[in-house]
Structures are given as structure tokens and as C-alpha cells.
């Protein structure tokens, strides 16, 4: 198996063929937003052989950071130390997976590792559900790889992260530069089960992340490319900003764009929950 810059997704058959490769690292990123303990509990019960667990709240977020949304980015230094504890270095090929319901938290880990400049990382297409459907092995044994020093790159590429200030400065631009990955009913402001304010950033277009998958796996690159290009309305992908509720499912949309060959979009890490932290920022409701 070769995981390259273009290799955003790995089929279960390809991963199974190299299971046990000493250069391979497996990361289980299962998470349940409504139950923060559920992901680790599921990993403890059963996981791919050798997989460590990355917790969305503890490892992939820093909740001490104020006004940056519900899942603020972890500090690069903390993330680099955690990678070392997991035995992940620049030389390793990394495959990350979650339960198989669209690779939400797995895409977050994939993005964070890429922000450190690590390109040998991909998401298991279909996640654990596809692995199980293929009858492939699991274990409850906890056998992490030997720990390493902290990952040697301890800073994120900030040019790949959109800020609230940038989003504010672009309000009023023609649509197609800002995509929101939440469900349509939340985007339109009809319901809001999580955040204190309903609606979306003015000028955003809605692309629910669930539309990127079919039967638990990512749709073909050709189909995604055609659909996403239509939404971009002529904007170059490198000028596009992706948002969601808290900077998690926006990573799923980024993964879909990269899979489709539409390279260079950036994630607004604070997303909707970070946007509304400042009550002076405008809010829109209804369809775009």
C-alpha cells in the first residue's frame, strides 16, 4: 500500500494487505458528539489490531481556548507530543478511521496531521463498518507502538486555516467561496440542537457532509467533482473556506474536495460556534 499526497482514502482491502507493516500506524478516531466517552469505550471493546485511540475532545481539541467554538484546535505542541506518545513520526504511513458514518472525526485527525506537513496520511474509506463487513480482524488488546519523541514539527501551517477576521472581510462576495457542511435544517436556522444561535454565516452555501457519502463510503471523485464545482460557482478551490458547527465536519468536506481533485480549500476552525461567540457578527437564516 502506498499513501501519497493524493491518497486521501484507503480501501479496506488495501489496508488489510499491509496490516502489521512496521511503518504503518493506525488511529481509531471514533467519537459521539452527544456522548464524549463513547468513542474510547468503543475502542476499548474492539478495534483494528495495533490501533491507538484519538479522542476528539481530549486529543484533537483544546477546550481551554475561549471564543473559538466548541472544538478549538489543540495547540501544535500538545498535538506533536501526543503523536510521539502514539509512536507516530514523519517516517510513518498513517491510516485513521472511525465508525463508518462518514469519517467525521477521522477527517479532523487527517487534517490536523496534514497541518503539520505530514502527507503520508489517509482515511479508511467506510471506516470500521466497512472493515467489519469484509470480515477482517479486530481485537480488544491494547498494544500501542513504542513511544517516540514529540513529532519534530510543532506548528500548524496557519495559511491552511481560515480565521473569523478573514471570513468577516469577505462578507458580501459573490456566493461560492464559503461552504457550510451542516445539515440543511440547521443551516437554514429551522432547528439548533447544539448552539445558542440558529442560522448561518451570511453568504454561505450549504453542502451537508452526508451528501459526500453513499452507503457509508465516499462517492466517486467524478461525482463529487461535478457537484462541488457547481457549488463553487467559478471560485478557485484555493479561495474556498469550509465551515460547519465546530470545525469537525468541515474537515469531512475538505477530504471530499481533495478526493475530488479540488485542492487547496481551507477550514474555518471556529466555524458557526466560533462565529456566534461575538454577538456583533451578522447571522442569516433561510436558504442561501
Short mmCIF file of C-alpha atoms in Angstrom, two decimals:
data_model
loop_
_atom_site.label_atom_id
_atom_site.label_comp_id
_atom_site.label_asym_id
_atom_site.label_seq_id
_atom_site.Cartn_x
_atom_site.Cartn_y
_atom_site.Cartn_z
CA UNK A 1 0.00 0.00 0.00
CA UNK A 2 1.23 3.49 -0.80
CA UNK A 3 -0.27 6.50 0.92
CA UNK A 4 0.63 9.60 -1.05
CA UNK A 5 -0.40 13.24 -1.10
CA UNK A 6 -3.22 12.32 -3.49
CA UNK A 7 -4.15 9.26 -1.44
CA UNK A 8 -6.88 10.76 0.70
CA UNK A 9 -8.77 7.48 1.06
CA UNK A 10 -7.65 3.87 1.54
CA UNK A 11 -9.94 0.89 0.78
CA UNK A 12 -10.20 -1.76 3.48
CA UNK A 13 -8.71 -4.38 1.14
CA UNK A 14 -5.54 -2.31 0.66
CA UNK A 15 -5.13 -1.76 4.38
CA UNK A 16 -5.74 -5.43 5.19
CA UNK A 17 -2.94 -6.39 2.79
CA UNK A 18 -0.33 -4.50 4.82
CA UNK A 19 -1.67 -4.94 8.34
CA UNK A 20 1.33 -5.39 10.61
CA UNK A 21 3.73 -3.38 8.46
CA UNK A 22 6.17 -1.74 10.93
CA UNK A 23 5.95 1.54 9.01
CA UNK A 24 2.16 1.64 9.41
CA UNK A 25 0.30 3.42 12.20
CA UNK A 26 -3.44 3.02 12.77
CA UNK A 27 -5.58 5.60 14.54
CA UNK A 28 -9.13 4.96 15.77
CA UNK A 29 -10.93 8.33 15.95
CA UNK A 30 -14.42 7.15 16.83
CA UNK A 31 -16.42 9.87 18.54
CA UNK A 32 -20.03 10.58 19.51
CA UNK A 33 -20.74 14.29 19.91
CA UNK A 34 -23.57 13.67 22.37
CA UNK A 35 -21.51 11.25 24.49
CA UNK A 36 -17.81 12.20 24.73
CA UNK A 37 -16.87 8.94 26.48
CA UNK A 38 -18.47 6.66 23.89
CA UNK A 39 -15.66 6.71 21.34
CA UNK A 40 -12.96 5.48 23.69
CA UNK A 41 -15.30 2.91 25.21
CA UNK A 42 -15.98 1.51 21.74
CA UNK A 43 -12.23 1.37 21.02
CA UNK A 44 -11.59 -0.44 24.30
CA UNK A 45 -14.20 -3.04 23.35
CA UNK A 46 -12.78 -3.74 19.89
CA UNK A 47 -10.55 -2.07 17.31
CA UNK A 48 -8.21 -2.77 14.43
CA UNK A 49 -5.05 -4.57 15.58
CA UNK A 50 -2.47 -2.07 16.77
CA UNK A 51 -4.77 0.95 16.58
CA UNK A 52 -4.48 3.70 19.18
CA UNK A 53 -7.44 5.91 20.07
CA UNK A 54 -7.51 9.66 19.37
CA UNK A 55 -10.17 11.39 21.43
CA UNK A 56 -11.94 14.28 19.69
CA UNK A 57 -12.28 16.34 22.85
CA UNK A 58 -9.07 15.47 24.67
CA UNK A 59 -6.59 14.99 21.81
CA UNK A 60 -7.98 16.81 18.78
CA UNK A 61 -9.32 19.91 20.58
CA UNK A 62 -8.27 22.33 23.31
CA UNK A 63 -11.30 23.36 25.32
CA UNK A 64 -9.32 25.88 27.36
CA UNK A 65 -9.25 28.26 24.38
CA UNK A 66 -12.07 30.82 24.65
CA UNK A 67 -14.36 32.13 21.90
CA UNK A 68 -13.05 29.73 19.24
CA UNK A 69 -16.05 27.43 19.01
CA UNK A 70 -16.96 24.10 20.55
CA UNK A 71 -13.85 22.28 19.31
CA UNK A 72 -10.94 24.75 19.32
CA UNK A 73 -7.78 23.46 17.69
CA UNK A 74 -5.29 21.79 20.00
CA UNK A 75 -2.01 23.59 20.47
CA UNK A 76 0.52 22.31 17.90
CA UNK A 77 2.97 21.46 20.68
CA UNK A 78 0.42 19.38 22.56
CA UNK A 79 -0.58 17.59 19.38
CA UNK A 80 3.07 16.92 18.49
CA UNK A 81 3.67 15.44 21.96
CA UNK A 82 0.60 13.27 21.64
CA UNK A 83 1.75 11.97 18.26
CA UNK A 84 5.06 10.98 19.82
CA UNK A 85 3.27 9.16 22.64
CA UNK A 86 1.33 7.27 19.96
CA UNK A 87 4.55 6.29 18.18
CA UNK A 88 3.85 8.43 15.12
CA UNK A 89 6.77 10.13 13.40
CA UNK A 90 7.36 11.71 9.98
CA UNK A 91 8.51 8.35 8.62
CA UNK A 92 5.20 6.58 9.26
CA UNK A 93 2.27 5.92 7.00
CA UNK A 94 -0.88 6.68 8.95
CA UNK A 95 -4.41 5.42 8.38
CA UNK A 96 -7.19 6.86 10.51
CA UNK A 97 -10.72 5.52 10.78
CA UNK A 98 -13.93 5.98 12.70
CA UNK A 99 -17.19 4.07 12.95
CA UNK A 100 -18.02 4.41 9.28
CA UNK A 101 -20.75 7.04 9.41
CA UNK A 102 -18.94 9.48 7.15
CA UNK A 103 -15.48 9.61 8.77
CA UNK A 104 -16.25 12.82 10.69
CA UNK A 105 -13.61 12.72 13.46
CA UNK A 106 -11.21 10.73 11.29
CA UNK A 107 -11.19 13.62 8.83
CA UNK A 108 -10.37 16.01 11.69
CA UNK A 109 -7.29 13.95 12.62
CA UNK A 110 -6.30 13.70 8.94
CA UNK A 111 -6.48 17.49 8.61
CA UNK A 112 -4.51 18.18 11.79
CA UNK A 113 -1.71 15.85 10.73
CA UNK A 114 -1.60 17.49 7.30
CA UNK A 115 -1.35 20.90 9.01
CA UNK A 116 1.96 19.67 10.44
CA UNK A 117 3.12 18.86 6.91
CA UNK A 118 2.60 15.08 7.16
CA UNK A 119 1.39 13.85 3.79
CA UNK A 120 1.52 10.09 4.32
CA UNK A 121 -1.90 10.01 5.96
CA UNK A 122 -5.24 8.78 4.67
CA UNK A 123 -8.72 7.92 5.91
CA UNK A 124 -10.06 4.37 5.78
CA UNK A 125 -12.96 4.55 3.35
CA UNK A 126 -16.07 3.21 5.04
CA UNK A 127 -14.34 3.05 8.43
CA UNK A 128 -14.86 0.24 10.89
CA UNK A 129 -18.24 -0.63 9.37
CA UNK A 130 -16.60 -1.49 6.03
CA UNK A 131 -13.80 -3.37 7.81
CA UNK A 132 -16.34 -5.49 9.66
CA UNK A 133 -18.44 -6.05 6.55
CA UNK A 134 -15.34 -7.55 4.93
CA UNK A 135 -14.86 -9.91 7.88
CA UNK A 136 -11.44 -8.51 8.75
CA UNK A 137 -9.75 -8.94 12.15
CA UNK A 138 -10.36 -6.89 15.29
CA UNK A 139 -9.04 -7.12 18.81
CA UNK A 140 -9.63 -5.77 22.29
CA UNK A 141 -5.91 -6.00 23.08
CA UNK A 142 -4.21 -2.66 23.69
CA UNK A 143 -0.80 -2.88 22.03
CA UNK A 144 0.33 0.64 21.16
CA UNK A 145 3.50 1.17 19.12
CA UNK A 146 6.62 2.16 21.06
CA UNK A 147 6.54 5.81 22.07
CA UNK A 148 8.74 8.33 20.27
CA UNK A 149 9.90 11.88 21.00
CA UNK A 150 7.38 14.57 20.08
CA UNK A 151 6.69 14.96 16.39
CA UNK A 152 9.53 17.22 15.18
CA UNK A 153 7.24 19.77 13.52
CA UNK A 154 5.35 21.54 16.30
CA UNK A 155 3.48 24.23 14.43
CA UNK A 156 0.48 24.18 12.14
CA UNK A 157 0.58 25.70 8.67
CA UNK A 158 -1.57 28.71 9.53
CA UNK A 159 -2.02 29.55 5.85
CA UNK A 160 -4.30 26.49 5.67
CA UNK A 161 -6.59 27.71 8.47
CA UNK A 162 -9.22 30.40 7.81
CA UNK A 163 -9.90 32.90 10.58
CA UNK A 164 -13.02 34.76 11.64
CA UNK A 165 -11.34 38.02 10.59
CA UNK A 166 -10.87 36.73 7.06
CA UNK A 167 -14.45 35.49 6.86
CA UNK A 168 -15.72 38.87 8.07
CA UNK A 169 -13.59 40.66 5.49
CA UNK A 170 -15.12 38.59 2.67
CA UNK A 171 -18.78 39.04 3.58
CA UNK A 172 -20.58 40.42 0.56
CA UNK A 173 -18.55 38.50 -2.00
CA UNK A 174 -20.47 36.56 -4.62
CA UNK A 175 -21.53 33.10 -3.37
CA UNK A 176 -19.33 30.04 -3.79
CA UNK A 177 -16.40 30.98 -1.57
CA UNK A 178 -17.92 29.74 1.72
CA UNK A 179 -19.49 26.29 2.14
CA UNK A 180 -21.26 25.07 5.30
CA UNK A 181 -21.19 21.30 5.95
CA UNK A 182 -24.06 21.15 8.47
CA UNK A 183 -27.45 19.62 7.78
CA UNK A 184 -29.89 21.79 5.89
CA UNK A 185 -32.29 22.33 8.77
CA UNK A 186 -29.51 23.72 10.97
CA UNK A 187 -28.07 25.81 8.17
CA UNK A 188 -31.45 27.40 7.50
CA UNK A 189 -31.98 28.04 11.21
CA UNK A 190 -35.09 25.88 11.47
CA UNK A 191 -33.60 23.90 14.37
CA UNK A 192 -30.48 24.30 16.50
CA UNK A 193 -29.94 21.45 18.96
CA UNK A 194 -26.38 22.39 19.94
CA UNK A 195 -25.50 26.08 19.61
CA UNK A 196 -27.30 29.01 21.27
CA UNK A 197 -27.99 30.83 18.00
CA UNK A 198 -29.53 29.34 14.87
CA UNK A 199 -28.66 30.19 11.29
CA UNK A 200 -25.53 30.55 9.17
CA UNK A 201 -22.83 32.99 8.15
CA UNK A 202 -24.24 35.40 5.54
CA UNK A 203 -23.27 34.39 2.01
CA UNK A 204 -22.56 30.75 2.84
CA UNK A 205 -23.89 27.93 0.68
CA UNK A 206 -25.00 24.67 2.24
CA UNK A 207 -23.33 21.34 1.42
CA UNK A 208 -24.26 18.78 4.10
CA UNK A 209 -21.30 16.47 4.64
CA UNK A 210 -23.62 13.47 4.47
CA UNK A 211 -24.00 14.13 0.74
CA UNK A 212 -20.35 13.19 0.26
CA UNK A 213 -21.01 9.54 1.06
CA UNK A 214 -23.25 6.76 -0.14
CA UNK A 215 -23.78 3.54 1.78
CA UNK A 216 -21.08 4.65 4.23
CA UNK A 217 -18.33 5.22 1.65
CA UNK A 218 -17.22 8.30 -0.22
CA UNK A 219 -18.86 8.80 -3.56
CA UNK A 220 -16.69 8.68 -6.66
CA UNK A 221 -14.26 11.50 -7.33
CA UNK A 222 -16.01 12.30 -10.62
CA UNK A 223 -19.44 12.68 -8.99
CA UNK A 224 -18.11 14.78 -6.14
CA UNK A 225 -16.09 16.96 -8.51
CA UNK A 226 -19.12 17.79 -10.62
CA UNK A 227 -21.34 18.58 -7.64
CA UNK A 228 -18.77 20.63 -5.76
CA UNK A 229 -17.63 22.59 -8.79
CA UNK A 230 -21.23 23.65 -9.34
CA UNK A 231 -21.38 24.95 -5.76
CA UNK A 232 -18.11 26.85 -6.11
CA UNK A 233 -19.64 28.91 -8.92
CA UNK A 234 -16.32 29.58 -10.61
CA UNK A 235 -14.26 30.16 -7.45
CA UNK A 236 -10.85 28.52 -7.42
CA UNK A 237 -10.78 25.81 -4.72
CA UNK A 238 -7.81 27.52 -3.07
CA UNK A 239 -10.03 30.54 -2.38
CA UNK A 240 -12.78 28.49 -0.74
CA UNK A 241 -13.44 28.39 3.01
CA UNK A 242 -15.23 25.46 4.65
CA UNK A 243 -17.32 25.77 7.81
CA UNK A 244 -19.66 23.64 9.93
CA UNK A 245 -20.76 23.69 13.56
CA UNK A 246 -17.38 23.46 15.28
CA UNK A 247 -14.69 22.72 12.70
CA UNK A 248 -15.14 18.93 12.55
CA UNK A 249 -17.47 18.05 9.67
CA UNK A 250 -15.87 20.87 7.67
CA UNK A 251 -12.80 18.59 7.58
CA UNK A 252 -15.00 15.90 6.05
CA UNK A 253 -15.95 18.34 3.30
CA UNK A 254 -12.27 19.19 2.81
CA UNK A 255 -11.49 15.48 2.48
CA UNK A 256 -14.23 15.16 -0.15
CA UNK A 257 -12.82 18.10 -2.10
CA UNK A 258 -9.30 16.69 -2.00
CA UNK A 259 -10.62 13.27 -3.07
CA UNK A 260 -12.38 15.02 -5.97
CA UNK A 261 -9.17 16.73 -7.09
CA UNK A 262 -10.33 20.17 -5.93
CA UNK A 263 -7.25 21.09 -3.93
CA UNK A 264 -6.42 23.85 -1.52
CA UNK A 265 -9.64 24.77 0.30
CA UNK A 266 -9.25 25.89 3.92
CA UNK A 267 -11.21 25.19 7.09
CA UNK A 268 -12.61 27.94 9.29
CA UNK A 269 -11.67 26.23 12.54
CA UNK A 270 -14.11 28.12 14.78
CA UNK A 271 -16.97 27.64 12.34
CA UNK A 272 -20.53 28.51 13.38
CA UNK A 273 -19.99 28.10 17.13
CA UNK A 274 -16.94 30.37 16.95
CA UNK A 275 -18.69 32.88 14.70
CA UNK A 276 -21.56 33.44 17.13
CA UNK A 277 -19.17 33.87 20.07
CA UNK A 278 -19.15 37.53 19.01
CA UNK A 279 -22.77 38.77 19.09
CA UNK A 280 -21.86 41.65 16.80
CA UNK A 281 -21.29 39.32 13.86
CA UNK A 282 -24.18 39.06 11.41
CA UNK A 283 -26.40 35.98 11.18
CA UNK A 284 -28.53 34.79 8.27
CA UNK A 285 -31.40 32.30 8.20
CA UNK A 286 -33.33 30.55 5.46
CA UNK A 287 -31.98 29.09 2.27
CA UNK A 288 -28.93 30.75 0.76
#
